[in-house]
Amino acid sequence: MSRKQRKMLCRIIVAAVVWAAGFLLKHIFNTEERFGTEGIILLVIFTASYLIIGWDILWKAIRNIAHGQVFDENFLMAIASIGAMIVGEYDEGCAVILLYQIGELFQSVAVGRSRKSISDMMDINPEYANLEVEGEAVRTDPNEVAAGDIIVIKPGERIPLDGEIISGSSALNTAALTGESALRDVTVGDEVISGCINTDGLLRVKVSRPYSDSTVAKILELVENSSENKAKTENFITRFARVYTPVVVIGAVLLAVVPPLFTGDWAAWIYKALTFLVVSCPCALVISVPLSYFGGIGGASKCGIMVKGANYLEALSNAQTYVFDKTGTLTKGSFSVSEIHPANGVTESALLEMCAGAESGSNHPIALSIVDAAKQRGIVPAAENAREIAGFGVTAEVGGKEVSVGNIRFMRKLGAECAEAESTGTVVHCAADGGYAGYIVISDEIKDGAKSAIAGLKKLGAAKTVMLTGDRKATGEAVAAAVGIDECHTELLPDGKVALVEKLYSEKPEKSTLVFVGDGMNDAPALARADVGIAMGALGSGAAIEAADIVLMNDNIENLPAAVKIARKTHAIVMQNIIFAITVKVLIMALTTVGIGNMWAAVFADVGVAIIAILNAMRAMRIKRAQ
Amino acid sequence: MKKTFKLQDLDCANCAAKMEAAIKKLDGVKSATVSFMTQKMTIEADDAEFDAIVKRAAECIKKVEPDCTVILK
């Protein structure tokens, strides 16, 4: 609690004690006489309590009315409470203002708390960098470090700028950015991302870009600006509030004047009108909507899901069409050996050893993936006299055999008997001493969790899942089938992707939204065209952070259904609050008009509803981490 | 030009909404948001008149909540 809040708490306690004393006396005296000695004593006690707790409201009411703010909440509260005192309901009038202040205090503590917990979470701003100047580390403002400079990062320090390790190795804690608790091992030659924490080793890093372009600066900018993008619901509620208060106040005036003209019962109707004024404040509504979205965005960032604004979270909650880019989103974007088919009489490892040996001198991604696969099985690829035969493949001596590795034409040329392989990836055939030895298939690996992520989205009511790719038909369709995507479009050029998003846009169910998920590298136009553009694995990619509306910082695609769940939950909380607050207020007004409600009920409708709505809104921040 | 300012002692969500509505109506303001949650105001307006517009926006804020001040960096 801040000093201001503690002071208010003291005032509330003192005023409440005085009020309770007055309330007790009222029941002891049990008098109807307002201007007898006992009546005057009660008036003095309740006025004292009122002034202790309400002087600032009276002061603000006067000041704001001077500024022409007629429908100011302080003014309305002042009228309602003073009115009640004048009508003779001292305890109620005083309680209205007391409870109002309790509600305000509660609200300010709750909001302060959620603000703090979110700003703590976003506390990734590096305060300094240890710049190496002539062999010595000098503390410097990260803004003053240029690309190419060398910085030193000690254990326990936050990495201030993006760069490449030139000496040292360590484990990095990326939790603040990705929500992942597992440490990331890094060593010489690896790229490090600003915002991560160096846990054990001393690192020397060559800075790759200035602070203003660093990952941290990009994320902070995203977070800073996220409050500008307000959700439609929030704009609706503020518009509603602008109409609501005047309508209720006019209703109160009519209630105070019109019925008594016929019945003559002025005091009773004025009391009802004052009750209206108590519920005229739209605060519960106005505060709970942005608080919920703020909490939802904060909770999402805990899981490494950065949302650029409440509007995107709102749009995501209505998503029914999900469009995916293939490479880098559903697949890892790196090649690896997926199948090994040795011919009769050859073992898998022998085939792999021959292929890896022959390819060991090459830098081609496919060759590298074969060598990697061999190393994983403990095979050390080695070959002699490797020769490349352009357009066909490679020939080399592996373990005393003449091994040829390449495409099917190469096999035919060598006279090795082989059949066309049925596969969706790149096929590499192998022959040893002129006899066919089998083939290896290399394909882009499907990401772990891609299948369950798609299944998760379908469970959340996805009407359609679509995959777009520039790849061959067979490859694309195989990936789509493997992960459970409904519709697949292959062999697309980049502008073809936008055209297809456009087409899917016109086909999507009414009032639902379209989500495009990509890696942000070459699908920026499609990301921009979709209602919600989501970039995957954006850690270290400033371009992706800029292009997308929602950024999944880590590479875990299962964060996608998690993001949808967070959006749904937040939206549900917002709707609950709106419906609850409006229902209670309308109900209280109706009951008051027919004579059942009283000021106590009205105070509940104002303060109680606000507190319940705020507590409900704070639920949005509590998110179970997706694993 | 688009710039963000911190607001001090912005105590009420409805006031923030009122401020935003008032600032949006000012001449020369292209867009404006007042965020109660982050206690920040963002104004986008013509470069030439920017400072004058910020000053008028600060007046709007004072009118709604006299205790609330704009921190001009």
XYZ file of C-alpha atoms in Angstrom:
700
model
C 0.000 0.000 0.000
C 1.255 3.449 -0.820
C 1.303 6.277 1.724
C -1.773 7.782 0.184
C -3.605 4.484 0.519
C -2.502 3.968 4.142
C -3.744 7.433 5.027
C -7.093 6.620 3.471
C -7.258 3.351 5.401
C -6.750 5.258 8.682
C -9.514 7.673 7.749
C -11.812 4.778 6.922
C -11.146 3.068 10.257
C -11.703 6.231 12.291
C -14.847 7.149 10.382
C -16.166 3.600 10.655
C -15.674 3.593 14.431
C -17.471 6.921 14.779
C -20.212 5.667 12.477
C -20.635 2.468 14.518
C -20.925 4.509 17.706
C -23.627 6.605 16.083
C -25.412 3.536 14.789
C -25.406 1.995 18.303
C -26.703 5.198 19.883
C -29.425 5.424 17.282
C -30.769 2.073 18.382
C -30.375 2.911 22.086
C -32.220 6.235 21.683
C -34.731 4.678 19.310
C -36.243 8.091 18.678
C -38.129 9.537 15.751
C -37.628 13.077 17.022
C -35.024 14.719 14.747
C -34.620 17.990 16.573
C -34.688 16.831 20.191
C -31.453 16.524 22.171
C -30.963 12.913 21.149
C -31.633 13.687 17.481
C -29.077 16.499 17.545
C -26.468 14.203 19.158
C -26.941 11.690 16.350
C -26.686 14.428 13.724
C -23.393 15.637 15.219
C -21.884 12.151 15.426
C -22.828 11.187 11.876
C -21.744 14.554 10.494
C -18.366 14.079 12.173
C -17.982 10.637 10.626
C -19.117 12.051 7.284
C -16.611 14.864 7.293
C -13.729 12.588 8.321
C -14.346 10.286 5.408
C -15.993 12.550 2.871
C -14.415 15.999 3.022
C -12.286 15.347 -0.050
C -15.287 14.141 -2.013
C -17.198 17.303 -1.126
C -14.188 19.377 -2.115
C -13.746 17.557 -5.441
C -17.488 17.811 -6.107
C -17.408 21.582 -5.683
C -14.242 21.968 -7.728
C -15.452 19.769 -10.575
C -18.851 21.397 -10.755
C -16.974 24.677 -11.163
C -15.267 23.067 -14.156
C -18.639 22.162 -15.629
C -18.381 18.417 -14.885
C -22.043 17.887 -14.000
C -22.032 14.117 -14.134
C -18.950 13.820 -12.009
C -19.062 10.829 -9.669
C -17.906 12.846 -6.678
C -20.712 15.322 -7.239
C -23.332 12.592 -7.573
C -22.103 10.781 -4.483
C -22.103 14.033 -2.523
C -25.696 14.814 -3.532
C -26.884 11.297 -2.744
C -25.269 11.185 0.686
C -26.088 14.739 1.753
C -29.603 14.254 0.418
C -30.022 11.156 2.571
C -28.793 13.094 5.620
C -31.284 15.859 4.925
C -34.127 13.371 4.553
C -33.167 12.141 8.024
C -31.333 8.916 7.140
C -28.099 9.919 8.845
C -26.620 6.446 9.136
C -27.378 5.563 5.517
C -26.106 8.816 4.055
C -22.917 8.493 6.002
C -22.527 4.797 5.143
C -22.879 5.530 1.435
C -19.834 7.733 1.454
C -17.930 5.427 3.804
C -18.523 2.370 1.629
C -17.795 4.374 -1.485
C -14.389 5.261 -0.090
C -13.746 1.658 0.928
C -14.567 0.613 -2.622
C -12.256 3.255 -4.059
C -9.422 2.192 -1.765
C -9.926 -1.433 -2.648
C -9.921 -0.579 -6.311
C -6.759 1.435 -6.114
C -4.947 -1.315 -4.178
C -6.143 -4.003 -6.598
C -5.211 -2.034 -9.674
C -1.864 -1.059 -8.177
C -1.142 -4.672 -7.425
C -1.898 -5.974 -10.880
C 0.050 -3.084 -12.387
C 3.037 -3.973 -10.251
C 2.948 -7.694 -10.885
C 2.876 -7.051 -14.604
C 5.618 -4.475 -14.534
C 7.749 -6.863 -12.462
C 7.217 -9.484 -15.081
C 8.319 -7.052 -17.738
C 11.373 -6.048 -15.798
C 13.782 -7.018 -18.534
C 15.334 -3.659 -19.150
C 19.106 -3.889 -18.705
C 20.480 -1.091 -16.585
C 24.052 -1.217 -17.783
C 26.488 -3.010 -20.059
C 30.093 -3.866 -19.201
C 31.816 -2.439 -22.254
C 35.328 -3.685 -22.852
C 37.649 -0.756 -23.362
C 41.336 -1.578 -23.778
C 40.979 -4.870 -21.948
C 38.962 -3.510 -19.064
C 35.228 -3.732 -18.486
C 33.601 -0.343 -17.991
C 29.985 0.099 -16.902
C 28.187 1.883 -19.709
C 24.645 2.807 -20.633
C 23.464 0.130 -23.114
C 22.360 2.956 -25.405
C 25.966 4.023 -25.871
C 27.274 0.654 -26.997
C 27.652 0.289 -30.753
C 27.405 -2.783 -32.964
C 30.798 -4.499 -33.087
C 31.784 -3.514 -29.550
C 32.773 -6.213 -27.089
C 30.842 -6.496 -23.833
C 31.452 -8.699 -20.814
C 28.569 -10.406 -19.016
C 29.242 -11.747 -15.535
C 27.285 -14.567 -13.922
C 23.969 -13.326 -12.581
C 23.825 -10.337 -14.911
C 21.218 -9.640 -17.539
C 22.424 -9.677 -21.123
C 22.096 -6.043 -22.180
C 22.445 -6.333 -25.952
C 22.049 -8.946 -28.677
C 25.307 -10.417 -29.875
C 27.536 -13.391 -30.521
C 29.673 -15.120 -27.906
C 33.399 -14.834 -28.636
C 34.557 -16.524 -25.476
C 33.100 -18.383 -22.540
C 30.092 -20.624 -22.187
C 27.128 -20.570 -19.873
C 23.521 -21.509 -19.337
C 21.005 -18.756 -20.007
C 17.748 -18.230 -18.203
C 15.247 -17.074 -20.819
C 12.170 -17.249 -18.591
C 11.513 -13.508 -18.678
C 11.174 -13.658 -22.465
C 9.877 -17.122 -23.244
C 8.218 -18.345 -20.072
C 10.352 -21.474 -20.353
C 12.014 -22.551 -17.158
C 14.630 -24.774 -18.792
C 18.046 -23.159 -19.129
C 19.574 -22.737 -22.554
C 23.212 -23.796 -22.961
C 25.308 -21.452 -25.053
C 28.921 -21.391 -26.054
C 31.354 -19.666 -28.414
C 29.720 -18.779 -31.729
C 26.156 -18.878 -30.374
C 23.927 -15.878 -30.533
C 22.711 -14.459 -27.248
C 19.540 -12.437 -26.828
C 19.242 -9.365 -24.670
C 16.932 -9.771 -21.703
C 18.115 -13.280 -20.815
C 20.042 -13.833 -17.602
C 23.530 -15.316 -17.624
C 23.472 -17.896 -14.855
C 27.020 -19.230 -14.438
C 29.890 -18.567 -16.840
C 31.629 -15.337 -17.784
C 30.779 -14.386 -21.353
C 32.463 -12.039 -23.792
C 30.018 -11.016 -26.464
C 30.427 -9.108 -29.700
C 27.406 -6.823 -29.995
C 25.486 -7.389 -33.216
C 23.062 -4.452 -33.130
C 22.606 -1.253 -31.150
C 20.270 -1.150 -28.171
C 17.442 0.540 -30.061
C 17.229 -2.486 -32.397
C 17.772 -5.092 -29.702
C 15.249 -7.732 -28.705
C 14.694 -6.120 -25.316
C 13.970 -2.707 -26.818
C 11.547 -4.262 -29.306
C 9.684 -6.175 -26.593
C 9.501 -3.189 -24.267
C 8.182 -1.053 -27.097
C 5.540 -3.695 -27.773
C 4.500 -3.789 -24.127
C 4.493 -0.003 -23.786
C 2.263 0.449 -26.789
C -0.114 -2.376 -26.027
C -2.428 -0.155 -23.980
C -3.095 2.029 -27.023
C -4.963 -0.732 -28.784
C -8.176 -0.895 -26.845
C -10.652 -3.692 -27.297
C -13.992 -2.991 -28.952
C -15.711 -4.000 -25.733
C -13.781 -1.380 -23.825
C -14.712 1.339 -26.289
C -18.308 0.182 -26.135
C -18.333 0.376 -22.347
C -16.868 3.866 -22.235
C -19.495 4.995 -24.732
C -22.135 3.240 -22.672
C -20.889 4.947 -19.509
C -21.181 8.335 -21.171
C -24.883 7.701 -21.765
C -25.603 5.665 -18.661
C -24.824 8.301 -16.039
C -26.918 11.111 -17.549
C -29.827 8.738 -18.123
C -29.811 7.535 -14.518
C -29.466 11.074 -13.188
C -32.382 12.268 -15.326
C -34.336 9.243 -14.095
C -33.554 10.279 -10.531
C -34.757 13.829 -11.123
C -37.996 12.597 -12.683
C -38.496 10.171 -9.816
C -38.022 12.941 -7.271
C -40.468 15.320 -8.946
C -43.136 13.553 -10.991
C -44.722 10.931 -8.677
C -44.992 13.257 -5.635
C -46.976 15.734 -7.778
C -49.718 13.122 -7.688
C -49.127 11.391 -4.363
C -47.583 14.244 -2.390
C -45.200 11.885 -0.642
C -42.082 13.974 -1.282
C -39.663 12.504 1.266
C -40.158 8.907 0.107
C -39.667 9.730 -3.581
C -36.674 11.934 -2.964
C -35.116 9.075 -1.027
C -35.717 6.801 -4.028
C -34.169 9.382 -6.336
C -31.088 9.592 -4.121
C -30.813 5.816 -4.280
C -30.708 6.144 -8.060
C -27.809 8.570 -7.806
C -25.820 6.043 -5.796
C -26.032 3.500 -8.635
C -25.392 6.096 -11.330
C -21.617 5.671 -11.212
C -20.446 3.330 -13.994
C -17.107 2.695 -12.331
C -17.384 -1.058 -11.876
C -17.902 -1.470 -15.597
C -15.371 1.037 -16.742
C -12.605 -0.315 -14.547
C -13.194 -4.027 -14.922
C -12.935 -4.220 -18.710
C -9.438 -2.763 -19.146
C -8.302 -4.455 -15.938
C -9.331 -7.852 -17.313
C -7.549 -7.329 -20.614
C -4.508 -5.927 -18.866
C -4.438 -9.029 -16.677
C -4.949 -11.329 -19.661
C -2.089 -9.710 -21.569
C 0.099 -9.925 -18.475
C -0.757 -13.556 -17.841
C -0.036 -14.385 -21.476
C 3.372 -12.757 -21.331
C 4.205 -14.995 -18.397
C 3.952 -17.896 -20.867
C 6.089 -16.142 -23.476
C 3.063 -14.938 -25.445
C 3.347 -11.225 -26.203
C 0.102 -9.540 -27.192
C 0.223 -6.120 -28.809
C -3.129 -4.945 -27.525
C -6.453 -5.834 -25.956
C -8.084 -5.686 -29.401
C -5.971 -8.616 -30.596
C -6.743 -10.656 -27.517
C -10.418 -9.941 -28.103
C -10.188 -10.904 -31.787
C -8.327 -14.096 -30.927
C -11.142 -15.188 -28.632
C -13.452 -15.283 -31.677
C -11.022 -17.080 -33.960
C -12.402 -19.946 -36.017
C -10.189 -20.012 -39.089
C -6.523 -20.739 -38.551
C -4.094 -20.407 -41.423
C -0.568 -21.710 -41.017
C 2.595 -21.245 -42.921
C 4.412 -24.570 -43.114
C 8.134 -24.068 -42.844
C 9.255 -22.735 -39.496
C 5.737 -22.880 -38.097
C 4.481 -26.440 -38.311
C 7.893 -27.800 -39.250
C 11.270 -27.005 -37.797
C 12.621 -25.533 -41.003
C 15.679 -27.724 -40.753
C 16.308 -30.952 -42.644
C 16.870 -34.275 -41.030
C 16.918 -37.924 -41.970
C 13.393 -39.251 -41.587
C 13.582 -42.701 -43.171
C 16.329 -45.214 -43.880
C 15.552 -48.022 -46.323
C 18.471 -50.393 -46.780
C 18.382 -52.919 -49.642
C 18.441 -56.661 -48.886
C 21.566 -57.713 -47.066
C 22.524 -54.208 -45.938
C 21.979 -52.929 -42.377
C 20.597 -49.478 -41.579
C 23.793 -48.346 -39.943
C 25.943 -49.641 -42.779
C 23.851 -47.673 -45.273
C 24.024 -44.580 -43.136
C 27.770 -44.980 -42.693
C 28.330 -45.209 -46.449
C 26.110 -42.223 -47.260
C 27.499 -40.095 -44.459
C 31.056 -40.956 -45.437
C 30.533 -40.015 -49.051
C 28.755 -36.794 -48.122
C 31.111 -35.808 -45.306
C 33.007 -33.316 -47.434
C 29.931 -31.385 -48.528
C 28.288 -28.338 -46.991
C 24.898 -28.865 -48.600
C 22.049 -28.903 -46.011
C 21.026 -32.378 -47.125
C 24.565 -33.717 -46.778
C 24.880 -32.078 -43.371
C 21.676 -33.702 -42.157
C 22.927 -37.154 -43.207
C 26.241 -36.591 -41.441
C 24.350 -35.397 -38.343
C 22.159 -38.481 -38.307
C 25.246 -40.713 -38.558
C 26.986 -38.883 -35.721
C 23.906 -39.289 -33.557
C 24.261 -43.049 -33.923
C 27.920 -42.925 -33.007
C 29.191 -43.357 -36.568
C 32.225 -41.303 -37.516
C 31.864 -40.472 -41.189
C 35.084 -40.932 -43.117
C 35.878 -41.312 -46.804
C 38.722 -41.087 -49.250
C 38.902 -39.825 -52.793
C 35.517 -38.177 -52.714
C 34.546 -36.795 -56.124
C 31.461 -34.898 -56.996
C 29.743 -35.838 -60.215
C 27.704 -32.798 -61.197
C 24.015 -33.464 -61.670
C 24.261 -36.949 -60.177
C 25.924 -37.124 -56.765
C 29.134 -38.107 -55.045
C 31.466 -41.061 -55.331
C 33.968 -41.944 -52.608
C 35.816 -44.824 -51.019
C 34.258 -45.763 -47.702
C 35.678 -48.676 -45.756
C 37.318 -50.095 -48.885
C 34.167 -49.987 -50.966
C 33.436 -47.788 -53.929
C 30.326 -45.918 -52.703
C 28.104 -43.779 -54.911
C 25.478 -41.559 -53.390
C 23.024 -39.482 -55.362
C 19.785 -39.317 -57.295
C 17.993 -42.082 -59.120
C 19.556 -41.160 -62.475
C 22.939 -41.717 -60.909
C 21.905 -45.219 -59.875
C 20.608 -46.006 -63.349
C 23.818 -44.689 -64.895
C 25.797 -46.991 -62.626
C 23.526 -49.872 -63.535
C 22.360 -50.400 -59.961
C 18.911 -51.972 -59.809
C 16.552 -49.668 -57.981
C 12.914 -48.683 -57.871
C 11.380 -45.187 -57.708
C 11.033 -44.460 -53.995
C 7.581 -43.377 -52.800
C 8.267 -40.599 -50.417
C 7.435 -37.042 -49.525
C 10.936 -35.811 -48.827
C 14.198 -35.666 -50.690
C 15.447 -39.161 -51.577
C 19.147 -40.028 -51.601
C 20.087 -43.371 -53.164
C 23.226 -45.304 -52.473
C 25.182 -47.948 -54.337
C 28.219 -49.870 -53.119
C 30.626 -51.469 -55.593
C 27.981 -51.137 -58.301
C 25.226 -52.902 -56.313
C 22.204 -51.064 -54.931
C 22.407 -50.510 -51.168
C 19.183 -48.637 -50.423
C 18.006 -45.087 -49.914
C 17.631 -42.463 -47.255
C 14.818 -39.916 -47.062
C 15.526 -36.439 -45.790
C 12.647 -34.228 -44.832
C 11.812 -31.174 -42.852
C 10.865 -32.342 -39.383
C 7.411 -31.663 -38.017
C 7.589 -29.724 -34.777
C 6.956 -31.541 -31.554
C 3.511 -30.627 -30.419
C 2.273 -29.460 -33.842
C -0.257 -32.266 -33.999
C -1.539 -31.765 -30.471
C -1.662 -28.002 -31.056
C -3.934 -28.469 -34.080
C -6.052 -30.973 -32.153
C -6.211 -28.446 -29.304
C -7.457 -25.718 -31.647
C -10.128 -28.040 -33.039
C -11.238 -28.815 -29.526
C -11.541 -25.074 -28.995
C -13.944 -24.908 -31.911
C -11.719 -24.149 -34.893
C -13.984 -24.351 -37.945
C -11.149 -24.655 -40.409
C -7.412 -25.153 -40.323
C -5.445 -24.376 -43.465
C -1.799 -24.780 -44.366
C -0.054 -22.703 -47.005
C 3.339 -23.541 -48.423
C 5.612 -22.900 -51.338
C 6.740 -26.523 -51.175
C 5.941 -29.433 -53.490
C 2.468 -30.940 -53.367
C 3.537 -34.327 -51.977
C 5.638 -32.795 -49.213
C 2.998 -30.254 -48.211
C 0.138 -32.733 -48.181
C 2.126 -35.196 -46.116
C 2.829 -32.563 -43.465
C -0.808 -31.428 -43.471
C -2.013 -34.995 -43.032
C 0.524 -35.726 -40.320
C -0.509 -32.802 -38.150
C -4.224 -33.015 -38.891
C -4.747 -29.878 -40.998
C -8.042 -29.784 -42.950
C -7.011 -27.905 -46.048
C -3.675 -27.607 -47.749
C -2.471 -25.304 -50.524
C 0.933 -26.030 -51.999
C 3.414 -24.578 -54.492
C 2.401 -21.022 -53.604
C 4.407 -17.899 -54.239
C 4.459 -15.256 -51.467
C 1.748 -13.124 -53.117
C -0.291 -16.287 -53.614
C -0.380 -16.659 -49.847
C -1.943 -13.223 -49.407
C -4.476 -13.955 -52.150
C -5.456 -17.175 -50.410
C -5.764 -15.456 -47.029
C -8.017 -12.969 -48.814
C -10.153 -15.796 -50.177
C -10.372 -17.607 -46.825
C -11.358 -14.293 -45.317
C -14.484 -14.152 -47.438
C -15.351 -17.754 -46.545
C -14.963 -17.599 -42.790
C -18.025 -17.936 -40.541
C -19.731 -14.649 -39.773
C -18.432 -12.633 -36.817
C -15.509 -14.996 -36.384
C -11.933 -13.975 -36.980
C -9.080 -15.326 -39.066
C -5.699 -16.044 -37.570
C -2.515 -16.351 -39.576
C 0.411 -18.090 -37.965
C 3.823 -17.706 -39.533
C 7.444 -17.239 -38.627
C 7.440 -13.589 -39.635
C 10.323 -14.016 -42.044
C 8.671 -13.805 -45.445
C 4.982 -13.778 -44.620
C 4.655 -10.251 -43.270
C 1.910 -9.301 -45.792
C -0.208 -12.286 -44.771
C 0.411 -11.565 -41.079
C -0.770 -8.022 -41.643
C -3.838 -9.025 -43.666
C -5.236 -11.450 -41.071
C -7.386 -10.274 -38.145
C -4.729 -11.627 -35.858
C -1.218 -12.257 -37.125
C 0.793 -14.543 -34.892
C 4.540 -14.933 -35.268
C 6.249 -18.057 -33.988
C 9.642 -18.457 -32.411
C 10.326 -14.780 -32.523
C 13.113 -14.802 -29.963
C 15.873 -12.869 -31.641
C 13.856 -11.856 -34.663
C 13.022 -8.190 -34.415
C 11.275 -8.307 -37.792
C 8.779 -10.879 -36.569
C 8.014 -8.864 -33.449
C 7.216 -5.875 -35.628
C 5.099 -7.680 -38.203
C 2.826 -9.643 -35.899
C -0.026 -8.772 -33.531
C 0.766 -11.595 -31.166
C 4.251 -12.974 -30.786
C 5.074 -16.426 -29.456
C 8.541 -15.853 -28.075
C 9.541 -19.487 -27.877
C 9.211 -22.131 -30.531
C 6.543 -24.115 -28.732
C 3.513 -24.245 -31.036
C 1.400 -25.590 -28.183
C 1.405 -22.036 -26.927
C -1.072 -21.308 -29.717
C -4.061 -23.118 -28.185
C -2.846 -21.769 -24.840
C -3.085 -18.227 -26.236
C -6.598 -18.905 -27.522
C -7.581 -20.222 -24.102
C -6.223 -17.125 -22.399
C -8.122 -14.932 -24.859
C -11.346 -16.889 -24.289
C -10.973 -16.773 -20.539
C -10.303 -13.044 -20.563
C -13.253 -12.428 -22.841
C -15.510 -14.548 -20.631
C -14.466 -12.560 -17.573
C -15.181 -9.300 -19.360
C -18.631 -10.456 -20.408
C -19.424 -11.784 -16.939
C -18.517 -8.463 -15.414
C -20.525 -6.426 -17.889
C -23.637 -8.549 -17.582
C -23.354 -8.850 -13.813
C -22.846 -5.137 -13.217
C -25.597 -3.983 -15.559
C -28.073 -6.575 -14.271
C -27.517 -5.722 -10.632
C -27.775 -1.990 -11.260
C -30.930 -2.248 -13.326
C -32.453 -4.627 -10.794
C -31.727 -2.272 -7.907
C -33.252 0.640 -9.808
C -36.368 -1.387 -10.567
C -36.726 -2.548 -6.960
C -36.165 0.964 -5.680
C -38.857 2.368 -7.953
C -41.447 -0.124 -6.727
C -40.361 0.526 -3.162
C -38.519 -2.658 -2.198
C -34.913 -1.483 -2.597
C -33.171 0.914 -0.295
C -29.903 2.776 -0.107
C -28.061 -0.195 1.380
C -28.881 -2.241 -1.681
C -27.795 0.638 -3.875
C -24.453 0.903 -2.128
C -23.975 -2.798 -2.715
C -24.845 -2.318 -6.379
C -22.148 0.304 -6.624
C -19.294 -0.693 -4.335
C -20.011 -4.408 -3.947
C -20.360 -4.929 -7.680
C -17.171 -2.990 -8.331
C -15.240 -5.118 -5.855
C -16.614 -8.379 -7.229
C -15.914 -7.259 -10.792
C -12.348 -6.297 -9.914
C -11.705 -9.591 -8.132
C -13.101 -11.389 -11.150
C -10.959 -9.299 -13.501
C -7.832 -10.180 -11.567
C -8.483 -13.822 -12.347
C -7.473 -13.069 -15.915
C -3.883 -12.664 -14.781
C -3.677 -16.117 -13.258
C -2.713 -18.408 -16.098
C -1.638 -21.994 -15.859
C 1.543 -22.406 -17.818
C 1.312 -24.494 -20.969
C 3.968 -27.174 -20.892
C 4.242 12.967 -34.447
C 3.193 10.454 -31.839
C 4.274 10.694 -28.264
C 3.470 9.057 -24.952
C 3.298 10.855 -21.624
C 3.078 9.521 -18.138
C 0.153 10.670 -16.006
C 0.478 11.070 -12.292
C -2.428 10.482 -9.888
C -4.878 9.311 -12.481
C -7.247 7.728 -9.962
C -10.383 6.845 -11.827
C -11.071 4.735 -14.863
C -14.137 6.654 -15.916
C -12.145 9.893 -15.719
C -9.546 8.412 -18.052
C -12.314 7.666 -20.537
C -13.666 11.203 -20.221
C -10.207 12.667 -20.753
C -9.685 10.555 -23.822
C -12.979 11.673 -25.309
C -12.170 15.335 -24.622
C -8.646 15.147 -26.056
C -9.867 13.403 -29.183
C -12.136 16.358 -29.860
C -9.266 18.864 -29.830
C -8.361 20.394 -33.179
C -5.280 18.861 -34.760
C -5.382 15.634 -32.755
C -5.258 12.619 -35.051
C -5.611 10.022 -32.349
C -5.402 9.908 -28.592
C -5.597 7.290 -25.894
C -5.592 7.627 -22.147
C -4.879 4.326 -20.456
C -5.967 4.026 -16.861
C -4.102 0.750 -16.429
C -0.726 1.984 -17.583
C -1.320 5.601 -16.466
C -0.254 6.862 -19.839
C -1.506 9.190 -22.503
C -0.569 8.834 -26.159
C -1.201 11.657 -28.563
C -0.750 11.696 -32.291
C -0.964 15.147 -33.802
C 0.553 17.491 -36.378
C 4.204 18.238 -35.745
C 3.847 21.984 -36.114
C 1.269 22.382 -33.388
C 2.317 19.457 -31.235
C 3.448 21.329 -28.148
C 0.392 23.548 -28.132
C -1.865 20.511 -28.498
C -0.175 18.723 -25.603
C -0.732 21.818 -23.511
C -4.419 21.866 -24.391
C -4.651 18.137 -23.659
C -3.148 18.777 -20.237
C -5.873 21.359 -19.670
C -8.536 18.810 -20.595
C -7.049 16.416 -18.063
C -7.008 19.067 -15.337
C -10.622 19.813 -16.026
C -11.705 16.205 -15.462
C -9.373 15.382 -12.604
C -7.657 18.429 -11.095
C -5.157 16.329 -9.139
C -3.902 14.552 -12.203
C -0.773 15.929 -13.845
C 0.942 15.194 -17.130
C 4.649 14.564 -16.798
C 6.244 16.429 -19.678
C 9.634 14.979 -20.355
